[in-house]
Amino acid sequence: MNLTRRSVALTGVAAAGLLLTGCGSSRGIHPGNAVVVGSDTVSMSKIDTTSTLFCKVYVAQQQLQSASQQSGPLPLGSFRSYAASSLAKRALGQQLADQYAVEPASGYQTQISQYQQALASSPADERDAAIAVAGADAYLQNVEVSVGQKITGSTGQTDADLKADLERGQVAAQDWLNDHDAFVDPVFGLAVDGGTFTAQKDQTSYPLSTLASQGAAPQPASTYTAALPAAQVCG
C-alpha cells in the first residue's frame, strides 16, 4: 500500500470489506460483538468509535487536496464496514502471533512509520484509529510471514523468500481458522465462508427503491450519498 499524506485515509474505504483473508463457519449470535475471531472480540461500540475517528482523518486529508483531487463525501457505513473488516484482520493476526509466539516481520514497522509521518499533524486518537484500520493488511501479512519463517526455519530476506514465507503463513492461518470461530455481524455485509470474508448482501432483506439499490452496491453512487442524512455521511 502506498502511503502518502493524500492517500492514506482513502485506501480501501470505497471497497470496504471486499478482501479479508480468513475463513470460518459461525453465524451464531454474539450479543454486543461486531467481530469474533477465536477468543478475540471487537465490540460494536469499538467499530463505531474507530470509524468515526477514521472519518475525521479522511475529512482532514480531503482538505489538503485541491478541488479537482477531492473524492467528496462517502457514506459513513463504508467506514464502518472497512473498520470491521480491518479489526477482524488484526484479531486474526493477533491470534496467530500468540499461537506461534512471533511478532510481525520488520515490514510492518516500516509501513507504520510511513503512516505516522503522513499523519503527524493529526490528533493522536485519530492517527491511532487510521493506523489500526489502514495498517491491518500489513499487520496480518507480516505476522503470516513470521509464522511461515517459524514453521520452515527460513531466514531469507529476498522477495522470493518472503513470498514463500507469506504463503506458508497463509496456510497456517487457514488451518487455524478451520478449527476456530470467526464471525462478523451481518450488518456489515461480510460473509465468513468459503475461505475468505467477502462482501455479501444480507440474505434476510433486499432493496426496494432505486436509492436503496444504490446503497447496496459495492461502491454507492454519489446520488445515494447526497440523499443520506448528514449524520450518516463522512465529508
GROMACS .gro file of N, CA, C and O in nm, residues 21-85:
model
  260
   21THR      N    1  -0.876  -1.173   0.432
   21THR     CA    2  -0.826  -1.309   0.432
   21THR      C    3  -0.875  -1.380   0.557
   21THR      O    4  -0.869  -1.329   0.666
   22GLY      N    5  -0.919  -1.502   0.539
   22GLY     CA    6  -0.963  -1.580   0.654
   22GLY      C    7  -1.076  -1.671   0.617
   22GLY      O    8  -1.117  -1.681   0.502
   23CYS      N    9  -1.127  -1.742   0.715
   23CYS     CA   10  -1.232  -1.837   0.691
   23CYS      C   11  -1.301  -1.863   0.822
   23CYS      O   12  -1.248  -1.838   0.928
   24GLY      N   13  -1.418  -1.919   0.814
   24GLY     CA   14  -1.490  -1.955   0.935
   24GLY      C   15  -1.629  -1.995   0.899
   24GLY      O   16  -1.674  -1.971   0.788
   25SER      N   17  -1.701  -2.055   0.993
   25SER     CA   18  -1.834  -2.105   0.960
   25SER      C   19  -1.942  -2.052   1.051
   25SER      O   20  -2.060  -2.077   1.029
   26SER      N   21  -1.908  -1.977   1.154
   26SER     CA   22  -2.009  -1.940   1.252
   26SER      C   23  -2.097  -1.828   1.204
   26SER      O   24  -2.052  -1.728   1.152
   27ARG      N   25  -2.227  -1.849   1.220
   27ARG     CA   26  -2.324  -1.742   1.202
   27ARG      C   27  -2.406  -1.730   1.329
   27ARG      O   28  -2.524  -1.694   1.326
   28GLY      N   29  -2.344  -1.765   1.442
   28GLY     CA   30  -2.415  -1.766   1.569
   28GLY      C   31  -2.443  -1.627   1.619
   28GLY      O   32  -2.410  -1.527   1.557
   29ILE      N   33  -2.506  -1.619   1.736
   29ILE     CA   34  -2.540  -1.492   1.797
   29ILE      C   35  -2.431  -1.452   1.895
   29ILE      O   36  -2.390  -1.531   1.980
   30HIS      N   37  -2.381  -1.331   1.879
   30HIS     CA   38  -2.275  -1.279   1.966
   30HIS      C   39  -2.317  -1.141   2.014
   30HIS      O   40  -2.272  -1.040   1.959
   31PRO      N   41  -2.404  -1.131   2.114
   31PRO     CA   42  -2.458  -1.002   2.157
   31PRO      C   43  -2.349  -0.901   2.190
   31PRO      O   44  -2.256  -0.929   2.265
   32GLY      N   45  -2.361  -0.782   2.130
   32GLY     CA   46  -2.268  -0.672   2.158
   32GLY      C   47  -2.138  -0.678   2.082
   32GLY      O   48  -2.063  -0.581   2.082
   33ASN      N   49  -2.109  -0.791   2.018
   33ASN     CA   50  -1.983  -0.806   1.947
   33ASN      C   51  -2.003  -0.790   1.797
   33ASN      O   52  -2.086  -0.858   1.737
   34ALA      N   53  -1.925  -0.702   1.737
   34ALA     CA   54  -1.930  -0.685   1.592
   34ALA      C   55  -1.844  -0.789   1.523
   34ALA      O   56  -1.875  -0.833   1.412
   35VAL      N   57  -1.735  -0.830   1.588
   35VAL     CA   58  -1.640  -0.924   1.531
   35VAL      C   59  -1.599  -1.023   1.639
   35VAL      O   60  -1.573  -0.985   1.754
   36VAL      N   61  -1.595  -1.151   1.603
   36VAL     CA   62  -1.541  -1.255   1.690
   36VAL      C   63  -1.445  -1.338   1.607
   36VAL      O   64  -1.483  -1.393   1.503
   37VAL      N   65  -1.320  -1.346   1.649
   37VAL     CA   66  -1.221  -1.431   1.582
   37VAL      C   67  -1.151  -1.511   1.692
   37VAL      O   68  -1.069  -1.457   1.765
   38GLY      N   69  -1.187  -1.638   1.704
   38GLY     CA   70  -1.134  -1.717   1.813
   38GLY      C   71  -1.174  -1.656   1.947
   38GLY      O   72  -1.291  -1.629   1.972
   39SER      N   73  -1.076  -1.632   2.032
   39SER     CA   74  -1.104  -1.574   2.164
   39SER      C   75  -1.104  -1.422   2.163
   39SER      O   76  -1.131  -1.359   2.266
   40ASP      N   77  -1.073  -1.361   2.049
   40ASP     CA   78  -1.072  -1.215   2.040
   40ASP      C   79  -1.207  -1.163   1.993
   40ASP      O   80  -1.270  -1.221   1.904
   41THR      N   81  -1.251  -1.054   2.054
   41THR     CA   82  -1.377  -0.992   2.014
   41THR      C   83  -1.357  -0.843   1.995
   41THR      O   84  -1.268  -0.782   2.055
   42VAL      N   85  -1.439  -0.785   1.908
   42VAL     CA   86  -1.441  -0.640   1.886
   42VAL      C   87  -1.586  -0.596   1.903
   42VAL      O   88  -1.675  -0.646   1.833
   43SER      N   89  -1.610  -0.505   1.993
   43SER     CA   90  -1.746  -0.461   2.021
   43SER      C   91  -1.799  -0.369   1.912
   43SER      O   92  -1.721  -0.307   1.838
   44MET      N   93  -1.930  -0.359   1.904
   44MET     CA   94  -1.991  -0.267   1.809
   44MET      C   95  -1.953  -0.123   1.842
   44MET      O   96  -1.930  -0.042   1.751
   45SER      N   97  -1.941  -0.092   1.969
   45SER     CA   98  -1.903   0.044   2.008
   45SER      C   99  -1.760   0.076   1.964
   45SER      O  100  -1.728   0.189   1.927
   46LYS      N  101  -1.672  -0.024   1.964
   46LYS     CA  102  -1.535  -0.005   1.917
   46LYS      C  103  -1.534   0.025   1.767
   46LYS      O  104  -1.460   0.113   1.721
   47ILE      N  105  -1.618  -0.045   1.692
   47ILE     CA  106  -1.629  -0.019   1.548
   47ILE      C  107  -1.678   0.124   1.525
   47ILE      O  108  -1.625   0.197   1.441
   48ASP      N  109  -1.780   0.165   1.600
   48ASP     CA  110  -1.836   0.299   1.583
   48ASP      C  111  -1.734   0.407   1.615
   48ASP      O  112  -1.719   0.505   1.542
   49THR      N  113  -1.663   0.390   1.726
   49THR     CA  114  -1.563   0.489   1.766
   49THR      C  115  -1.449   0.496   1.665
   49THR      O  116  -1.407   0.605   1.623
   50THR      N  117  -1.400   0.381   1.623
   50THR     CA  118  -1.289   0.376   1.528
   50THR      C  119  -1.326   0.436   1.395
   50THR      O  120  -1.250   0.515   1.336
   51SER      N  121  -1.445   0.402   1.344
   51SER     CA  122  -1.486   0.454   1.213
   51SER      C  123  -1.511   0.605   1.218
   51SER      O  124  -1.481   0.676   1.122
   52THR      N  125  -1.560   0.656   1.330
   52THR     CA  126  -1.581   0.800   1.344
   52THR      C  127  -1.448   0.875   1.343
   52THR      O  128  -1.433   0.978   1.276
   53LEU      N  129  -1.350   0.823   1.415
   53LEU     CA  130  -1.217   0.885   1.417
   53LEU      C  131  -1.151   0.877   1.280
   53LEU      O  132  -1.087   0.972   1.233
   54PHE      N  133  -1.168   0.763   1.214
   54PHE     CA  134  -1.110   0.745   1.081
   54PHE      C  135  -1.174   0.841   0.983
   54PHE      O  136  -1.108   0.894   0.893
   55CYS      N  137  -1.303   0.864   0.998
   55CYS     CA  138  -1.373   0.961   0.914
   55CYS      C  139  -1.311   1.100   0.929
   55CYS      O  140  -1.293   1.172   0.830
   56LYS      N  141  -1.277   1.138   1.051
   56LYS     CA  142  -1.217   1.269   1.074
   56LYS      C  143  -1.083   1.281   1.001
   56LYS      O  144  -1.049   1.387   0.947
   57VAL      N  145  -1.007   1.172   0.999
   57VAL     CA  146  -0.881   1.172   0.925
   57VAL      C  147  -0.908   1.190   0.776
   57VAL      O  148  -0.840   1.267   0.707
   58TYR      N  149  -1.009   1.121   0.726
   58TYR     CA  150  -1.046   1.131   0.585
   58TYR      C  151  -1.080   1.276   0.549
   58TYR      O  152  -1.034   1.329   0.448
   59VAL      N  153  -1.162   1.340   0.632
   59VAL     CA  154  -1.202   1.479   0.606
   59VAL      C  155  -1.080   1.570   0.605
   59VAL      O  156  -1.065   1.656   0.518
   60ALA      N  157  -0.990   1.550   0.701
   60ALA     CA  158  -0.869   1.633   0.708
   60ALA      C  159  -0.783   1.613   0.583
   60ALA      O  160  -0.727   1.708   0.529
   61GLN      N  161  -0.772   1.489   0.537
   61GLN     CA  162  -0.693   1.461   0.417
   61GLN      C  163  -0.756   1.526   0.294
   61GLN      O  164  -0.686   1.577   0.207
   62GLN      N  165  -0.889   1.523   0.287
   62GLN     CA  166  -0.958   1.585   0.175
   62GLN      C  167  -0.930   1.735   0.169
   62GLN      O  168  -0.913   1.792   0.062
   63GLN      N  169  -0.922   1.798   0.285
   63GLN     CA  170  -0.900   1.942   0.290
   63GLN      C  171  -0.760   1.981   0.242
   63GLN      O  172  -0.737   2.095   0.204
   64LEU      N  173  -0.667   1.885   0.243
   64LEU     CA  174  -0.531   1.912   0.197
   64LEU      C  175  -0.518   1.904   0.046
   64LEU      O  176  -0.417   1.945  -0.010
   65GLN      N  177  -0.622   1.853  -0.019
   65GLN     CA  178  -0.616   1.835  -0.163
   65GLN      C  179  -0.685   1.950  -0.236
   65GLN      O  180  -0.771   2.018  -0.181
   66SER      N  181  -0.648   1.966  -0.362
   66SER     CA  182  -0.716   2.064  -0.445
   66SER      C  183  -0.856   2.012  -0.478
   66SER      O  184  -0.883   1.892  -0.467
   67ALA      N  185  -0.942   2.101  -0.521
   67ALA     CA  186  -1.081   2.062  -0.550
   67ALA      C  187  -1.089   1.952  -0.654
   67ALA      O  188  -1.174   1.863  -0.647
   68SER      N  189  -0.999   1.953  -0.752
   68SER     CA  190  -1.003   1.853  -0.859
   68SER      C  191  -0.960   1.715  -0.811
   68SER      O  192  -0.991   1.615  -0.875
   69GLN      N  193  -0.891   1.709  -0.698
   69GLN     CA  194  -0.842   1.581  -0.647
   69GLN      C  195  -0.931   1.523  -0.538
   69GLN      O  196  -0.918   1.406  -0.504
   70GLN      N  197  -1.020   1.601  -0.484
   70GLN     CA  198  -1.103   1.554  -0.374
   70GLN      C  199  -1.202   1.448  -0.419
   70GLN      O  200  -1.259   1.456  -0.527
   71SER      N  201  -1.219   1.347  -0.335
   71SER     CA  202  -1.311   1.238  -0.366
   71SER      C  203  -1.454   1.269  -0.326
   71SER      O  204  -1.547   1.204  -0.372
   72GLY      N  205  -1.472   1.367  -0.238
   72GLY     CA  206  -1.606   1.403  -0.194
   72GLY      C  207  -1.653   1.317  -0.079
   72GLY      O  208  -1.585   1.224  -0.035
   73PRO      N  209  -1.773   1.343  -0.028
   73PRO     CA  210  -1.828   1.269   0.086
   73PRO      C  211  -1.849   1.121   0.053
   73PRO      O  212  -1.871   1.084  -0.062
   74LEU      N  213  -1.843   1.039   0.156
   74LEU     CA  214  -1.870   0.896   0.144
   74LEU      C  215  -1.968   0.855   0.254
   74LEU      O  216  -1.973   0.917   0.360
   75PRO      N  217  -2.046   0.750   0.230
   75PRO     CA  218  -2.136   0.702   0.336
   75PRO      C  219  -2.055   0.658   0.457
   75PRO      O  220  -1.954   0.588   0.443
   76LEU      N  221  -2.100   0.695   0.575
   76LEU     CA  222  -2.029   0.654   0.696
   76LEU      C  223  -2.032   0.502   0.710
   76LEU      O  224  -1.941   0.443   0.769
   77GLY      N  225  -2.135   0.439   0.651
   77GLY     CA  226  -2.142   0.294   0.656
   77GLY      C  227  -2.023   0.227   0.590
   77GLY      O  228  -1.981   0.118   0.632
   78SER      N  229  -1.964   0.291   0.489
   78SER     CA  230  -1.844   0.236   0.425
   78SER      C  231  -1.728   0.234   0.522
   78SER      O  232  -1.647   0.140   0.524
   79PHE      N  233  -1.717   0.338   0.604
   79PHE     CA  234  -1.610   0.343   0.703
   79PHE      C  235  -1.631   0.238   0.810
   79PHE      O  236  -1.536   0.177   0.857
   80ARG      N  237  -1.757   0.215   0.848
   80ARG     CA  238  -1.785   0.114   0.950
   80ARG      C  239  -1.751  -0.026   0.899
   80ARG      O  240  -1.693  -0.108   0.972
   81SER      N  241  -1.786  -0.056   0.774
   81SER     CA  242  -1.754  -0.187   0.718
   81SER      C  243  -1.603  -0.206   0.704
   81SER      O  244  -1.549  -0.314   0.732
   82TYR      N  245  -1.535  -0.101   0.661
   82TYR     CA  246  -1.390  -0.107   0.647
   82TYR      C  247  -1.324  -0.128   0.784
   82TYR      O  248  -1.231  -0.209   0.799
   83ALA      N  249  -1.374  -0.057   0.885
   83ALA     CA  250  -1.320  -0.074   1.020
   83ALA      C  251  -1.345  -0.216   1.071
   83ALA      O  252  -1.257  -0.277   1.132
   84ALA      N  253  -1.464  -0.269   1.046
   84ALA     CA  254  -1.495  -0.406   1.091
   84ALA      C  255  -1.404  -0.509   1.026
   84ALA      O  256  -1.349  -0.597   1.094
   85SER      N  257  -1.387  -0.498   0.895
   85SER     CA  258  -1.302  -0.596   0.826
   85SER      C  259  -1.156  -0.581   0.871
   85SER      O  260  -1.086  -0.681   0.891
   0.00000   0.00000   0.00000
